[in-house]
Phi, psi and omega in degrees: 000326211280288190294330185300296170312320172300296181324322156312309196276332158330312196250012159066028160241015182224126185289172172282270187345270193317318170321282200307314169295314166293011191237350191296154174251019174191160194258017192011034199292003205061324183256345220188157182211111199268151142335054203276334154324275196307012139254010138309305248239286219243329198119317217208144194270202199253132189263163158257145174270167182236331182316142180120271180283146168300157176255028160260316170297338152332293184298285222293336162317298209264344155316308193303312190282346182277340196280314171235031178206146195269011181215161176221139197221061176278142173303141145071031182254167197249147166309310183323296179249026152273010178261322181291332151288326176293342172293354191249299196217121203264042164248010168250152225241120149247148187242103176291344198295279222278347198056043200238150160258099192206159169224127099319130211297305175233062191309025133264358159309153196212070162351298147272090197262005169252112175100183165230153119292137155243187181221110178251108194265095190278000181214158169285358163291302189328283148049280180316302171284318157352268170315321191268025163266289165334315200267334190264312194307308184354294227306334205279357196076042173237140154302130178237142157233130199242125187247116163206186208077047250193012213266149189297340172326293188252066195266011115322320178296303187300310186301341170290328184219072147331255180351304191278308165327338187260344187245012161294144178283311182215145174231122154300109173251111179293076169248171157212262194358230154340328174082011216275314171343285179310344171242025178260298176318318165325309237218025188231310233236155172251015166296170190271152174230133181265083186304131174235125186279099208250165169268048178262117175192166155271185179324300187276012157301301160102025179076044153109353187280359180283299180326319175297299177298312161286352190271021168242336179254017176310095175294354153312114174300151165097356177282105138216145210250143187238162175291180219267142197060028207244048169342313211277315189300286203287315156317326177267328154324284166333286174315322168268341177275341174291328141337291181292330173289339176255022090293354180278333182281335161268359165246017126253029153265349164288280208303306182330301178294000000 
């Protein structure tokens, strides 16, 4: 890219300005500095929170990114004003369960198409950090498979899709009450699992830190835990380690060939 922008501006059809804005590594919007870098950087471009922001910095934010990226992804948005963003640009998909906002350039594309997520869910409370789990993964280009309603309460349902969880790249394990899922899961599979915690509870839940606390004190290996509700964290979490499980399966399909 680096040589391409040079080469241009050598033949005079890319200006020093126009050089100097594509090479830039943030954006300037004054109220916001969008990130143009950070899937360089990180695997992945920059996501929005959406709580918080008006949903005219939502559009100008997501324009920035849109402008250079082929997805786009916000968090935490309210219908209310993701409706007011789908009227600027009506290619974008709101998911009311998760409260995700998103667009792809090319949404039946599948980026990692060897192997899954899966996102495993124990109650139909749950749902919501599900979903914005599930989903932030799509976006990101990992295939998701969603098992949910799974929870130890009835653990026959889980052990029914036994199969499929074990032949997951990663696993999202989703709970609240007790929080006990992830370390049914845990102590089954030999992938890595992302406990994610939720605040579905009666009192002593304590809006999800009882949940937390046991997913931190999991004697089950392999565990790791994001904060409570944090859908977007384990779902992205999940995308990058299933990234990295798809390079290792082409460079040892390279080495093969």
């Amino acid at each position: 890219m680096l040589e391409d922008i040079l080469e241009q501006v050598q033949k005079g059809t890319l200006s020093v300005a126009e050089a100097k804005e594509q090479l830039a590594t943030f954006e300037n919007l004054g109220f916001a500095k969008v990130d143009h870098h950070r899937k360089k950087r990180q695997g992945f471009q920059e996501i929005i929170f959406g709580e918080g922001k008006t949903a005219e910095q939502i559009i100008s934010i997501s324009q920035a990114l849109q402008s250079r990226n082929n997805q786009v992804l916000i968090t935490r948005i309210s219908k209310e004003k993701a409706e007011i963003v789908q009227g600027v640009s009506p290619e974008f998909i709101y998911n009311e369960t998760a409260r995700i906002l998103f667009w792809k350039e090319n949404s039946t594309a599948e980026a990692n198409s060897q192997g899954y997520v899966a996102v495993v869910c124990a109650g139909t409370s749950d749902l919501g950090v599900a979903e914005e789990a599930a989903i932030t993964a799509e976006v990101l280009g990992s295939k998701v498979k969603r098992i949910y309603d799974v929870g130890v309460a009835g653990i026959h349902r889980l052990l029914n899709h036994l199969d499929e969880i074990q032949r997951a790249t990663v696993i999202v394990a989703v709970a609240g009450m007790e929080g006990a899922l992830p370390s049914v899961v845990g102590g089954l599979v030999s992938a890595p699992v992302i406990a994610v915690p939720t605040s579905v509870g009666y009192g002593a839940n304590f809006n999800g830190l009882s949940a937390l606390l046991t997913m931190l004190n999991s004697c089950a290996s392999g565990i790791s835990v994001v904060n409570i509700d944090n859908g977007f964290g384990g779902g992205y979490n999940a995308a990058l380690i299933h990234q990295l499980a798809q390079k290792g399966v082409e460079k040892h399909e390279d080495t093969v060939l």
